[in-house]
C-alpha cells in the first residue's frame, strides 16, 4: 500500500520559514516524479514545486527565490523549504508522487499539511 505523509506545517508570521516533509512508503521515491501542490480556500490547486526522477526541479514563479524543493532518496522523503513566507502562501500543502509519464492527478497523494502565515 502506498502512503505519502506530509509534516512540518504550522502557523508562522510573515517573513518566517517552514520546512515541509513528505515521507513515502510503498514506492521508491527515486523512481517517481514528486511535487508539492497547494490549495487555498476558494482557489484552484497550484503546483508549487516539482522534481523529476532524475533530479531536475521547477518552482512556480510565485515562490521562486523563496521556496526550494529537495529529496533524500535514502529516506524516501521529499522536502519543501519555505523562506520569506507571505500571507498569500497560506494554504493546505499536498505532496504527490507520480510516474513521470502521467499527470500528477493519476498518482499518489498525501493528506496535506496546513500552512498559515499571518501578517
Backbone as XML, in Angstrom:
<?xml version="1.0"?>
<chain id="A" units="angstrom">
  <residue number="1" name="UNK">
    <atom name="N" x="0.850" y="-1.190" z="0.000"/>
    <atom name="CA" x="0.000" y="0.000" z="0.000"/>
    <atom name="C" x="0.889" y="1.246" z="0.000"/>
  </residue>
  <residue number="2" name="UNK">
    <atom name="N" x="0.585" y="2.163" z="-0.880"/>
    <atom name="CA" x="1.385" y="3.378" z="-0.995"/>
    <atom name="C" x="0.824" y="4.450" z="-0.071"/>
  </residue>
  <residue number="3" name="UNK">
    <atom name="N" x="1.723" y="5.091" z="0.664"/>
    <atom name="CA" x="1.317" y="6.206" z="1.523"/>
    <atom name="C" x="2.303" y="7.342" z="1.391"/>
  </residue>
  <residue number="4" name="UNK">
    <atom name="N" x="1.767" y="8.547" z="1.375"/>
    <atom name="CA" x="2.568" y="9.760" z="1.445"/>
    <atom name="C" x="2.107" y="10.525" z="2.674"/>
  </residue>
  <residue number="5" name="UNK">
    <atom name="N" x="3.036" y="10.833" z="3.558"/>
    <atom name="CA" x="2.671" y="11.507" z="4.802"/>
    <atom name="C" x="3.436" y="12.820" z="4.888"/>
  </residue>
  <residue number="6" name="UNK">
    <atom name="N" x="2.670" y="13.926" z="4.865"/>
    <atom name="CA" x="3.277" y="15.248" z="4.973"/>
    <atom name="C" x="3.372" y="15.667" z="6.431"/>
  </residue>
  <residue number="7" name="UNK">
    <atom name="N" x="4.363" y="16.483" z="6.715"/>
    <atom name="CA" x="4.523" y="17.053" z="8.052"/>
    <atom name="C" x="5.277" y="18.363" z="7.924"/>
  </residue>
  <residue number="8" name="UNK">
    <atom name="N" x="5.284" y="19.127" z="9.014"/>
    <atom name="CA" x="6.056" y="20.363" z="9.047"/>
    <atom name="C" x="5.249" y="21.627" z="8.896"/>
  </residue>
  <residue number="9" name="UNK">
    <atom name="N" x="3.958" y="21.496" z="8.626"/>
    <atom name="CA" x="3.145" y="22.687" z="8.510"/>
    <atom name="C" x="2.949" y="23.356" z="9.867"/>
  </residue>
  <residue number="10" name="UNK">
    <atom name="N" x="2.348" y="24.527" z="9.834"/>
    <atom name="CA" x="2.096" y="25.237" z="11.078"/>
    <atom name="C" x="1.766" y="26.681" z="10.807"/>
  </residue>
  <residue number="11" name="UNK">
    <atom name="N" x="1.798" y="27.456" z="11.871"/>
    <atom name="CA" x="1.493" y="28.876" z="11.790"/>
    <atom name="C" x="2.759" y="29.678" z="12.043"/>
  </residue>
  <residue number="12" name="UNK">
    <atom name="N" x="3.034" y="30.613" z="11.148"/>
    <atom name="CA" x="4.207" y="31.473" z="11.291"/>
    <atom name="C" x="3.828" y="32.891" z="10.915"/>
  </residue>
  <residue number="13" name="UNK">
    <atom name="N" x="4.665" y="33.820" z="11.321"/>
    <atom name="CA" x="4.478" y="35.203" z="10.921"/>
    <atom name="C" x="5.157" y="35.440" z="9.584"/>
  </residue>
  <residue number="14" name="UNK">
    <atom name="N" x="4.685" y="36.465" z="8.912"/>
    <atom name="CA" x="5.279" y="36.828" z="7.629"/>
    <atom name="C" x="6.780" y="37.034" z="7.798"/>
  </residue>
  <residue number="15" name="UNK">
    <atom name="N" x="7.512" y="36.524" z="6.819"/>
    <atom name="CA" x="8.962" y="36.591" z="6.878"/>
    <atom name="C" x="9.608" y="35.361" z="7.469"/>
  </residue>
  <residue number="16" name="UNK">
    <atom name="N" x="8.807" y="34.517" z="8.074"/>
    <atom name="CA" x="9.318" y="33.312" z="8.710"/>
    <atom name="C" x="9.562" y="32.183" z="7.725"/>
  </residue>
  <residue number="17" name="UNK">
    <atom name="N" x="9.984" y="31.051" z="8.277"/>
    <atom name="CA" x="10.331" y="29.892" z="7.459"/>
    <atom name="C" x="9.681" y="28.630" z="8.008"/>
  </residue>
  <residue number="18" name="UNK">
    <atom name="N" x="9.436" y="27.702" z="7.116"/>
    <atom name="CA" x="8.984" y="26.366" z="7.475"/>
    <atom name="C" x="9.622" y="25.381" z="6.513"/>
  </residue>
  <residue number="19" name="UNK">
    <atom name="N" x="9.795" y="24.155" z="6.975"/>
    <atom name="CA" x="10.240" y="23.094" z="6.080"/>
    <atom name="C" x="9.223" y="21.967" z="6.132"/>
  </residue>
  <residue number="20" name="UNK">
    <atom name="N" x="8.633" y="21.697" z="4.985"/>
    <atom name="CA" x="7.688" y="20.599" z="4.880"/>
    <atom name="C" x="8.426" y="19.328" z="4.481"/>
  </residue>
  <residue number="21" name="UNK">
    <atom name="N" x="7.936" y="18.228" z="4.997"/>
    <atom name="CA" x="8.477" y="16.912" z="4.641"/>
    <atom name="C" x="7.356" y="16.030" z="4.133"/>
  </residue>
  <residue number="22" name="UNK">
    <atom name="N" x="7.690" y="15.154" z="3.229"/>
    <atom name="CA" x="6.737" y="14.181" z="2.693"/>
    <atom name="C" x="7.460" y="12.844" z="2.614"/>
  </residue>
  <residue number="23" name="UNK">
    <atom name="N" x="7.088" y="11.939" z="3.483"/>
    <atom name="CA" x="7.728" y="10.630" z="3.515"/>
    <atom name="C" x="6.856" y="9.605" z="2.821"/>
  </residue>
  <residue number="24" name="UNK">
    <atom name="N" x="7.458" y="8.925" z="1.872"/>
    <atom name="CA" x="6.729" y="7.934" z="1.081"/>
    <atom name="C" x="7.017" y="6.527" z="1.581"/>
  </residue>
  <residue number="25" name="UNK">
    <atom name="N" x="5.993" y="5.700" z="1.528"/>
    <atom name="CA" x="6.155" y="4.272" z="1.795"/>
    <atom name="C" x="5.422" y="3.501" z="0.715"/>
  </residue>
  <residue number="26" name="UNK">
    <atom name="N" x="5.959" y="2.341" z="0.369"/>
    <atom name="CA" x="5.329" y="1.520" z="-0.657"/>
    <atom name="C" x="5.810" y="1.817" z="-2.066"/>
  </residue>
  <residue number="27" name="UNK">
    <atom name="N" x="6.596" y="2.861" z="-2.215"/>
    <atom name="CA" x="7.209" y="3.186" z="-3.504"/>
    <atom name="C" x="8.642" y="3.634" z="-3.246"/>
  </residue>
  <residue number="28" name="UNK">
    <atom name="N" x="9.441" y="3.585" z="-4.303"/>
    <atom name="CA" x="10.791" y="4.130" z="-4.242"/>
    <atom name="C" x="10.745" y="5.543" z="-4.796"/>
  </residue>
  <residue number="29" name="UNK">
    <atom name="N" x="10.912" y="6.523" z="-3.937"/>
    <atom name="CA" x="10.805" y="7.921" z="-4.359"/>
    <atom name="C" x="11.761" y="8.244" z="-5.494"/>
  </residue>
  <residue number="30" name="UNK">
    <atom name="N" x="12.866" y="7.539" z="-5.558"/>
    <atom name="CA" x="13.859" y="7.813" z="-6.596"/>
    <atom name="C" x="13.324" y="7.518" z="-7.996"/>
  </residue>
  <residue number="31" name="UNK">
    <atom name="N" x="12.281" y="6.714" z="-8.086"/>
    <atom name="CA" x="11.751" y="6.309" z="-9.395"/>
    <atom name="C" x="10.554" y="7.135" z="-9.840"/>
  </residue>
  <residue number="32" name="UNK">
    <atom name="N" x="10.160" y="8.090" z="-9.038"/>
    <atom name="CA" x="8.952" y="8.869" z="-9.313"/>
    <atom name="C" x="9.253" y="10.355" z="-9.447"/>
  </residue>
  <residue number="33" name="UNK">
    <atom name="N" x="8.437" y="11.019" z="-10.229"/>
    <atom name="CA" x="8.355" y="12.470" z="-10.139"/>
    <atom name="C" x="7.597" y="12.777" z="-8.856"/>
  </residue>
  <residue number="34" name="UNK">
    <atom name="N" x="8.022" y="13.819" z="-8.180"/>
    <atom name="CA" x="7.323" y="14.224" z="-6.965"/>
    <atom name="C" x="7.137" y="15.730" z="-6.965"/>
  </residue>
  <residue number="35" name="UNK">
    <atom name="N" x="6.079" y="16.166" z="-6.318"/>
    <atom name="CA" x="5.773" y="17.593" z="-6.379"/>
    <atom name="C" x="5.020" y="18.034" z="-5.134"/>
  </residue>
  <residue number="36" name="UNK">
    <atom name="N" x="5.077" y="19.314" z="-4.902"/>
    <atom name="CA" x="4.275" y="19.958" z="-3.869"/>
    <atom name="C" x="3.218" y="20.814" z="-4.562"/>
  </residue>
  <residue number="37" name="UNK">
    <atom name="N" x="2.002" y="20.684" z="-4.085"/>
    <atom name="CA" x="0.891" y="21.498" z="-4.547"/>
    <atom name="C" x="0.313" y="22.221" z="-3.339"/>
  </residue>
  <residue number="38" name="UNK">
    <atom name="N" x="-0.437" y="23.258" z="-3.592"/>
    <atom name="CA" x="-1.147" y="23.932" z="-2.511"/>
    <atom name="C" x="-2.513" y="24.383" z="-3.003"/>
  </residue>
  <residue number="39" name="UNK">
    <atom name="N" x="-3.399" y="24.494" z="-2.057"/>
    <atom name="CA" x="-4.734" y="24.983" z="-2.375"/>
    <atom name="C" x="-5.252" y="25.803" z="-1.217"/>
  </residue>
  <residue number="40" name="UNK">
    <atom name="N" x="-5.575" y="27.042" z="-1.515"/>
    <atom name="CA" x="-6.169" y="27.937" z="-0.525"/>
    <atom name="C" x="-7.680" y="27.902" z="-0.689"/>
  </residue>
  <residue number="41" name="UNK">
    <atom name="N" x="-8.422" y="28.208" z="0.358"/>
    <atom name="CA" x="-9.890" y="28.189" z="0.274"/>
    <atom name="C" x="-10.396" y="29.072" z="-0.862"/>
  </residue>
  <residue number="42" name="UNK">
    <atom name="N" x="-11.238" y="28.508" z="-1.699"/>
    <atom name="CA" x="-11.827" y="29.256" z="-2.794"/>
    <atom name="C" x="-10.927" y="29.443" z="-3.996"/>
  </residue>
  <residue number="43" name="UNK">
    <atom name="N" x="-9.749" y="28.838" z="-3.967"/>
    <atom name="CA" x="-8.814" y="28.979" z="-5.079"/>
    <atom name="C" x="-8.505" y="27.620" z="-5.687"/>
  </residue>
  <residue number="44" name="UNK">
    <atom name="N" x="-8.015" y="27.654" z="-6.913"/>
    <atom name="CA" x="-7.649" y="26.424" z="-7.576"/>
    <atom name="C" x="-6.326" y="25.888" z="-7.018"/>
  </residue>
  <residue number="45" name="UNK">
    <atom name="N" x="-6.160" y="24.599" z="-7.184"/>
    <atom name="CA" x="-4.905" y="23.977" z="-6.777"/>
    <atom name="C" x="-3.770" y="24.507" z="-7.637"/>
  </residue>
  <residue number="46" name="UNK">
    <atom name="N" x="-2.637" y="24.723" z="-7.018"/>
    <atom name="CA" x="-1.477" y="25.289" z="-7.703"/>
    <atom name="C" x="-0.260" y="24.400" z="-7.461"/>
  </residue>
  <residue number="47" name="UNK">
    <atom name="N" x="0.456" y="24.097" z="-8.521"/>
    <atom name="CA" x="1.714" y="23.373" z="-8.346"/>
    <atom name="C" x="2.758" y="24.366" z="-7.864"/>
  </residue>
  <residue number="48" name="UNK">
    <atom name="N" x="3.391" y="24.052" z="-6.752"/>
    <atom name="CA" x="4.368" y="24.942" z="-6.146"/>
    <atom name="C" x="5.781" y="24.611" z="-6.620"/>
  </residue>
  <residue number="49" name="UNK">
    <atom name="N" x="6.126" y="23.354" z="-6.583"/>
    <atom name="CA" x="7.468" y="22.919" z="-6.976"/>
    <atom name="C" x="7.417" y="21.445" z="-7.327"/>
  </residue>
  <residue number="50" name="UNK">
    <atom name="N" x="8.314" y="21.042" z="-8.214"/>
    <atom name="CA" x="8.326" y="19.649" z="-8.653"/>
    <atom name="C" x="9.760" y="19.200" z="-8.893"/>
  </residue>
  <residue number="51" name="UNK">
    <atom name="N" x="9.927" y="17.895" z="-8.805"/>
    <atom name="CA" x="11.227" y="17.298" z="-9.064"/>
    <atom name="C" x="11.035" y="16.014" z="-9.855"/>
  </residue>
  <residue number="52" name="UNK">
    <atom name="N" x="11.783" y="15.868" z="-10.938"/>
    <atom name="CA" x="11.696" y="14.648" z="-11.728"/>
    <atom name="C" x="12.533" y="13.553" z="-11.064"/>
  </residue>
  <residue number="53" name="UNK">
    <atom name="N" x="12.409" y="12.364" z="-11.594"/>
    <atom name="CA" x="13.137" y="11.233" z="-11.027"/>
    <atom name="C" x="14.652" y="11.378" z="-11.221"/>
  </residue>
  <residue number="54" name="UNK">
    <atom name="N" x="15.059" y="12.190" z="-12.190"/>
    <atom name="CA" x="16.498" y="12.386" z="-12.391"/>
    <atom name="C" x="17.016" y="13.627" z="-11.683"/>
  </residue>
  <residue number="55" name="UNK">
    <atom name="N" x="16.141" y="14.269" z="-10.890"/>
    <atom name="CA" x="16.584" y="15.369" z="-10.047"/>
    <atom name="C" x="16.369" y="16.767" z="-10.589"/>
  </residue>
  <residue number="56" name="UNK">
    <atom name="N" x="15.820" y="16.898" z="-11.776"/>
    <atom name="CA" x="15.513" y="18.222" z="-12.299"/>
    <atom name="C" x="14.381" y="18.838" z="-11.497"/>
  </residue>
  <residue number="57" name="UNK">
    <atom name="N" x="14.489" y="20.139" z="-11.241"/>
    <atom name="CA" x="13.478" y="20.802" z="-10.419"/>
    <atom name="C" x="12.853" y="21.978" z="-11.150"/>
  </residue>
  <residue number="58" name="UNK">
    <atom name="N" x="11.666" y="22.323" z="-10.681"/>
    <atom name="CA" x="10.988" y="23.513" z="-11.169"/>
    <atom name="C" x="10.193" y="24.090" z="-10.013"/>
  </residue>
  <residue number="59" name="UNK">
    <atom name="N" x="10.063" y="25.397" z="-9.994"/>
    <atom name="CA" x="9.268" y="26.061" z="-8.968"/>
    <atom name="C" x="8.375" y="27.100" z="-9.633"/>
  </residue>
  <residue number="60" name="UNK">
    <atom name="N" x="7.242" y="27.346" z="-9.040"/>
    <atom name="CA" x="6.316" y="28.338" z="-9.566"/>
    <atom name="C" x="6.918" y="29.730" z="-9.439"/>
  </residue>
  <residue number="61" name="UNK">
    <atom name="N" x="6.556" y="30.587" z="-10.357"/>
    <atom name="CA" x="7.064" y="31.964" z="-10.331"/>
    <atom name="C" x="6.704" y="32.657" z="-9.017"/>
  </residue>
  <residue number="62" name="UNK">
    <atom name="N" x="5.565" y="32.300" z="-8.462"/>
    <atom name="CA" x="5.087" y="32.961" z="-7.252"/>
    <atom name="C" x="5.956" y="32.665" z="-6.032"/>
  </residue>
  <residue number="63" name="UNK">
    <atom name="N" x="6.752" y="31.625" z="-6.092"/>
    <atom name="CA" x="7.588" y="31.259" z="-4.942"/>
    <atom name="C" x="9.067" y="31.204" z="-5.290"/>
  </residue>
  <residue number="64" name="UNK">
    <atom name="N" x="9.391" y="31.522" z="-6.522"/>
    <atom name="CA" x="10.789" y="31.444" z="-6.966"/>
    <atom name="C" x="11.663" y="32.356" z="-6.106"/>
  </residue>
  <residue number="65" name="UNK">
    <atom name="N" x="12.799" y="31.818" z="-5.701"/>
    <atom name="CA" x="13.706" y="32.573" z="-4.850"/>
    <atom name="C" x="13.393" y="32.463" z="-3.365"/>
  </residue>
  <residue number="66" name="UNK">
    <atom name="N" x="12.237" y="31.898" z="-3.040"/>
    <atom name="CA" x="11.843" y="31.754" z="-1.631"/>
    <atom name="C" x="11.696" y="30.291" z="-1.223"/>
  </residue>
  <residue number="67" name="UNK">
    <atom name="N" x="11.224" y="29.452" z="-2.126"/>
    <atom name="CA" x="10.985" y="28.044" z="-1.834"/>
    <atom name="C" x="11.989" y="27.186" z="-2.583"/>
  </residue>
  <residue number="68" name="UNK">
    <atom name="N" x="12.411" y="26.110" z="-1.945"/>
    <atom name="CA" x="13.339" y="25.160" z="-2.547"/>
    <atom name="C" x="12.836" y="23.742" z="-2.326"/>
  </residue>
  <residue number="69" name="UNK">
    <atom name="N" x="12.794" y="22.977" z="-3.396"/>
    <atom name="CA" x="12.398" y="21.575" z="-3.302"/>
    <atom name="C" x="13.637" y="20.703" z="-3.305"/>
  </residue>
  <residue number="70" name="UNK">
    <atom name="N" x="13.617" y="19.659" z="-2.502"/>
    <atom name="CA" x="14.739" y="18.726" z="-2.472"/>
    <atom name="C" x="14.216" y="17.349" z="-2.082"/>
  </residue>
  <residue number="71" name="UNK">
    <atom name="N" x="15.062" y="16.359" z="-2.252"/>
    <atom name="CA" x="14.630" y="14.995" z="-1.954"/>
    <atom name="C" x="15.805" y="14.198" z="-1.421"/>
  </residue>
  <residue number="72" name="UNK">
    <atom name="N" x="15.541" y="13.380" z="-0.436"/>
    <atom name="CA" x="16.521" y="12.443" z="0.102"/>
    <atom name="C" x="16.043" y="11.043" z="-0.246"/>
  </residue>
  <residue number="73" name="UNK">
    <atom name="N" x="16.623" y="10.470" z="-1.271"/>
    <atom name="CA" x="16.163" y="9.154" z="-1.724"/>
    <atom name="C" x="16.410" y="8.073" z="-0.677"/>
  </residue>
  <residue number="74" name="UNK">
    <atom name="N" x="17.465" y="8.221" z="0.086"/>
    <atom name="CA" x="17.750" y="7.225" z="1.118"/>
    <atom name="C" x="16.658" y="7.199" z="2.181"/>
  </residue>
  <residue number="75" name="UNK">
    <atom name="N" x="16.060" y="8.363" z="2.435"/>
    <atom name="CA" x="14.976" y="8.460" z="3.417"/>
    <atom name="C" x="13.600" y="8.408" z="2.764"/>
  </residue>
  <residue number="76" name="UNK">
    <atom name="N" x="13.603" y="8.305" z="1.431"/>
    <atom name="CA" x="12.326" y="8.283" z="0.702"/>
    <atom name="C" x="11.471" y="9.499" z="1.038"/>
  </residue>
  <residue number="77" name="UNK">
    <atom name="N" x="12.101" y="10.635" z="1.168"/>
    <atom name="CA" x="11.427" y="11.830" z="1.658"/>
    <atom name="C" x="11.682" y="13.026" z="0.747"/>
  </residue>
  <residue number="78" name="UNK">
    <atom name="N" x="10.607" y="13.743" z="0.481"/>
    <atom name="CA" x="10.624" y="14.983" z="-0.289"/>
    <atom name="C" x="10.487" y="16.149" z="0.673"/>
  </residue>
  <residue number="79" name="UNK">
    <atom name="N" x="11.190" y="17.230" z="0.398"/>
    <atom name="CA" x="11.152" y="18.399" z="1.263"/>
    <atom name="C" x="10.753" y="19.643" z="0.479"/>
  </residue>
  <residue number="80" name="UNK">
    <atom name="N" x="10.220" y="20.600" z="1.210"/>
    <atom name="CA" x="9.978" y="21.927" z="0.654"/>
    <atom name="C" x="10.414" y="22.929" z="1.716"/>
  </residue>
  <residue number="81" name="UNK">
    <atom name="N" x="11.529" y="23.591" z="1.438"/>
    <atom name="CA" x="11.998" y="24.643" z="2.320"/>
    <atom name="C" x="11.348" y="25.940" z="1.889"/>
  </residue>
  <residue number="82" name="UNK">
    <atom name="N" x="10.632" y="26.549" z="2.820"/>
    <atom name="CA" x="9.894" y="27.773" z="2.514"/>
    <atom name="C" x="10.436" y="28.904" z="3.367"/>
  </residue>
  <residue number="83" name="UNK">
    <atom name="N" x="11.010" y="29.881" z="2.710"/>
    <atom name="CA" x="11.560" y="31.054" z="3.396"/>
    <atom name="C" x="10.794" y="32.304" z="2.995"/>
  </residue>
  <residue number="84" name="UNK">
    <atom name="N" x="10.973" y="33.352" z="3.764"/>
    <atom name="CA" x="10.321" y="34.639" z="3.478"/>
    <atom name="C" x="8.838" y="34.454" z="3.207"/>
  </residue>
  <residue number="85" name="UNK">
    <atom name="N" x="8.190" y="33.725" z="4.067"/>
    <atom name="CA" x="6.780" y="33.410" z="3.860"/>
    <atom name="C" x="5.913" y="34.656" z="3.901"/>
  </residue>
  <residue number="86" name="UNK">
    <atom name="N" x="4.879" y="34.621" z="3.077"/>
    <atom name="CA" x="3.942" y="35.729" z="2.972"/>
    <atom name="C" x="2.537" y="35.218" z="3.306"/>
  </residue>
  <residue number="87" name="UNK">
    <atom name="N" x="1.639" y="36.115" z="3.695"/>
    <atom name="CA" x="0.260" y="35.683" z="3.966"/>
    <atom name="C" x="-0.383" y="34.968" z="2.774"/>
  </residue>
  <residue number="88" name="UNK">
    <atom name="N" x="0.003" y="35.331" z="1.553"/>
    <atom name="CA" x="-0.583" y="34.689" z="0.367"/>
    <atom name="C" x="-0.130" y="33.236" z="0.220"/>
  </residue>
  <residue number="89" name="UNK">
    <atom name="N" x="0.872" y="32.831" z="0.986"/>
    <atom name="CA" x="1.312" y="31.434" z="0.958"/>
    <atom name="C" x="0.421" y="30.542" z="1.824"/>
  </residue>
  <residue number="90" name="UNK">
    <atom name="N" x="-0.491" y="31.139" z="2.547"/>
    <atom name="CA" x="-1.398" y="30.370" z="3.392"/>
    <atom name="C" x="-2.246" y="29.425" z="2.544"/>
  </residue>
  <residue number="91" name="UNK">
    <atom name="N" x="-2.167" y="28.140" z="2.846"/>
    <atom name="CA" x="-2.879" y="27.125" z="2.072"/>
    <atom name="C" x="-2.650" y="25.767" z="2.709"/>
  </residue>
  <residue number="92" name="UNK">
    <atom name="N" x="-3.392" y="24.786" z="2.200"/>
    <atom name="CA" x="-3.100" y="23.395" z="2.510"/>
    <atom name="C" x="-2.080" y="22.936" z="1.477"/>
  </residue>
  <residue number="93" name="UNK">
    <atom name="N" x="-1.014" y="22.346" z="1.940"/>
    <atom name="CA" x="0.046" y="21.889" z="1.051"/>
    <atom name="C" x="0.000" y="20.366" z="0.941"/>
  </residue>
  <residue number="94" name="UNK">
    <atom name="N" x="0.054" y="19.895" z="-0.292"/>
    <atom name="CA" x="-0.037" y="18.471" z="-0.580"/>
    <atom name="C" x="1.204" y="17.995" z="-1.317"/>
  </residue>
  <residue number="95" name="UNK">
    <atom name="N" x="1.572" y="16.777" z="-1.022"/>
    <atom name="CA" x="2.663" y="16.115" z="-1.711"/>
    <atom name="C" x="2.059" y="15.095" z="-2.682"/>
  </residue>
  <residue number="96" name="UNK">
    <atom name="N" x="2.683" y="14.977" z="-3.855"/>
    <atom name="CA" x="2.235" y="13.993" z="-4.838"/>
    <atom name="C" x="3.431" y="13.248" z="-5.404"/>
  </residue>
  <residue number="97" name="UNK">
    <atom name="N" x="3.218" y="11.987" z="-5.692"/>
    <atom name="CA" x="4.226" y="11.158" z="-6.353"/>
    <atom name="C" x="3.565" y="10.485" z="-7.539"/>
  </residue>
  <residue number="98" name="UNK">
    <atom name="N" x="4.202" y="10.559" z="-8.696"/>
    <atom name="CA" x="3.565" y="10.040" z="-9.901"/>
    <atom name="C" x="4.643" y="9.612" z="-10.883"/>
  </residue>
  <residue number="99" name="UNK">
    <atom name="N" x="4.295" y="8.635" z="-11.685"/>
    <atom name="CA" x="5.213" y="8.252" z="-12.759"/>
    <atom name="C" x="5.348" y="9.449" z="-13.685"/>
  </residue>
  <residue number="100" name="UNK">
    <atom name="N" x="6.528" y="9.720" z="-14.148"/>
    <atom name="CA" x="6.797" y="10.964" z="-14.868"/>
    <atom name="C" x="6.090" y="11.047" z="-16.221"/>
  </residue>
  <residue number="101" name="UNK">
    <atom name="N" x="5.549" y="9.957" z="-16.696"/>
    <atom name="CA" x="4.874" y="9.978" z="-17.983"/>
    <atom name="C" x="3.362" y="10.142" z="-17.860"/>
  </residue>
  <residue number="102" name="UNK">
    <atom name="N" x="2.887" y="10.376" z="-16.616"/>
    <atom name="CA" x="1.459" y="10.608" z="-16.427"/>
    <atom name="C" x="1.246" y="11.919" z="-15.668"/>
  </residue>
  <residue number="103" name="UNK">
    <atom name="N" x="0.014" y="12.380" z="-15.624"/>
    <atom name="CA" x="-0.298" y="13.583" z="-14.872"/>
    <atom name="C" x="-0.316" y="13.285" z="-13.378"/>
  </residue>
  <residue number="104" name="UNK">
    <atom name="N" x="0.022" y="14.275" z="-12.566"/>
    <atom name="CA" x="0.018" y="14.065" z="-11.107"/>
    <atom name="C" x="-1.327" y="13.582" z="-10.572"/>
  </residue>
  <residue number="105" name="UNK">
    <atom name="N" x="-2.416" y="13.996" z="-11.224"/>
    <atom name="CA" x="-3.742" y="13.597" z="-10.761"/>
    <atom name="C" x="-3.886" y="12.086" z="-10.680"/>
  </residue>
  <residue number="106" name="UNK">
    <atom name="N" x="-3.112" y="11.377" z="-11.473"/>
    <atom name="CA" x="-3.231" y="9.921" z="-11.523"/>
    <atom name="C" x="-2.189" y="9.224" z="-10.664"/>
  </residue>
  <residue number="107" name="UNK">
    <atom name="N" x="-1.507" y="10.015" z="-9.839"/>
    <atom name="CA" x="-0.501" y="9.438" z="-8.966"/>
    <atom name="C" x="-1.022" y="9.281" z="-7.556"/>
  </residue>
  <residue number="108" name="UNK">
    <atom name="N" x="-0.085" y="9.314" z="-6.621"/>
    <atom name="CA" x="-0.405" y="9.154" z="-5.209"/>
    <atom name="C" x="-0.325" y="10.518" z="-4.515"/>
  </residue>
  <residue number="109" name="UNK">
    <atom name="N" x="-1.230" y="10.715" z="-3.563"/>
    <atom name="CA" x="-1.309" y="11.998" z="-2.869"/>
    <atom name="C" x="-1.342" y="11.792" z="-1.366"/>
  </residue>
  <residue number="110" name="UNK">
    <atom name="N" x="-0.747" y="12.755" z="-0.666"/>
    <atom name="CA" x="-0.846" y="12.745" z="0.774"/>
    <atom name="C" x="-2.095" y="13.469" z="1.236"/>
  </residue>
  <residue number="111" name="UNK">
    <atom name="N" x="-2.279" y="13.510" z="2.541"/>
    <atom name="CA" x="-3.469" y="14.115" z="3.118"/>
    <atom name="C" x="-3.341" y="15.624" z="3.277"/>
  </residue>
  <residue number="112" name="UNK">
    <atom name="N" x="-2.140" y="16.128" z="3.185"/>
    <atom name="CA" x="-1.944" y="17.562" z="3.267"/>
    <atom name="C" x="-1.492" y="18.035" z="4.634"/>
  </residue>
  <residue number="113" name="UNK">
    <atom name="N" x="-0.848" y="19.178" z="4.644"/>
    <atom name="CA" x="-0.440" y="19.826" z="5.887"/>
    <atom name="C" x="-0.711" y="21.321" z="5.739"/>
  </residue>
  <residue number="114" name="UNK">
    <atom name="N" x="-1.309" y="21.899" z="6.766"/>
    <atom name="CA" x="-1.745" y="23.292" z="6.698"/>
    <atom name="C" x="-0.598" y="24.241" z="7.010"/>
  </residue>
  <residue number="115" name="UNK">
    <atom name="N" x="-0.478" y="25.256" z="6.181"/>
    <atom name="CA" x="0.474" y="26.342" z="6.412"/>
    <atom name="C" x="-0.321" y="27.641" z="6.516"/>
  </residue>
  <residue number="116" name="UNK">
    <atom name="N" x="-0.135" y="28.340" z="7.612"/>
    <atom name="CA" x="-0.825" y="29.606" z="7.835"/>
    <atom name="C" x="0.204" y="30.678" z="8.142"/>
  </residue>
  <residue number="117" name="UNK">
    <atom name="N" x="0.184" y="31.736" z="7.346"/>
    <atom name="CA" x="1.139" y="32.829" z="7.513"/>
    <atom name="C" x="0.360" y="34.092" z="7.884"/>
  </residue>
  <residue number="118" name="UNK">
    <atom name="N" x="0.682" y="34.661" z="9.008"/>
    <atom name="CA" x="-0.011" y="35.856" z="9.474"/>
    <atom name="C" x="0.851" y="37.095" z="9.243"/>
  </residue>
  <residue number="119" name="UNK">
    <atom name="N" x="0.159" y="38.196" z="9.037"/>
    <atom name="CA" x="0.884" y="39.449" z="8.757"/>
    <atom name="C" x="1.250" y="40.175" z="10.035"/>
  </residue>
</chain>
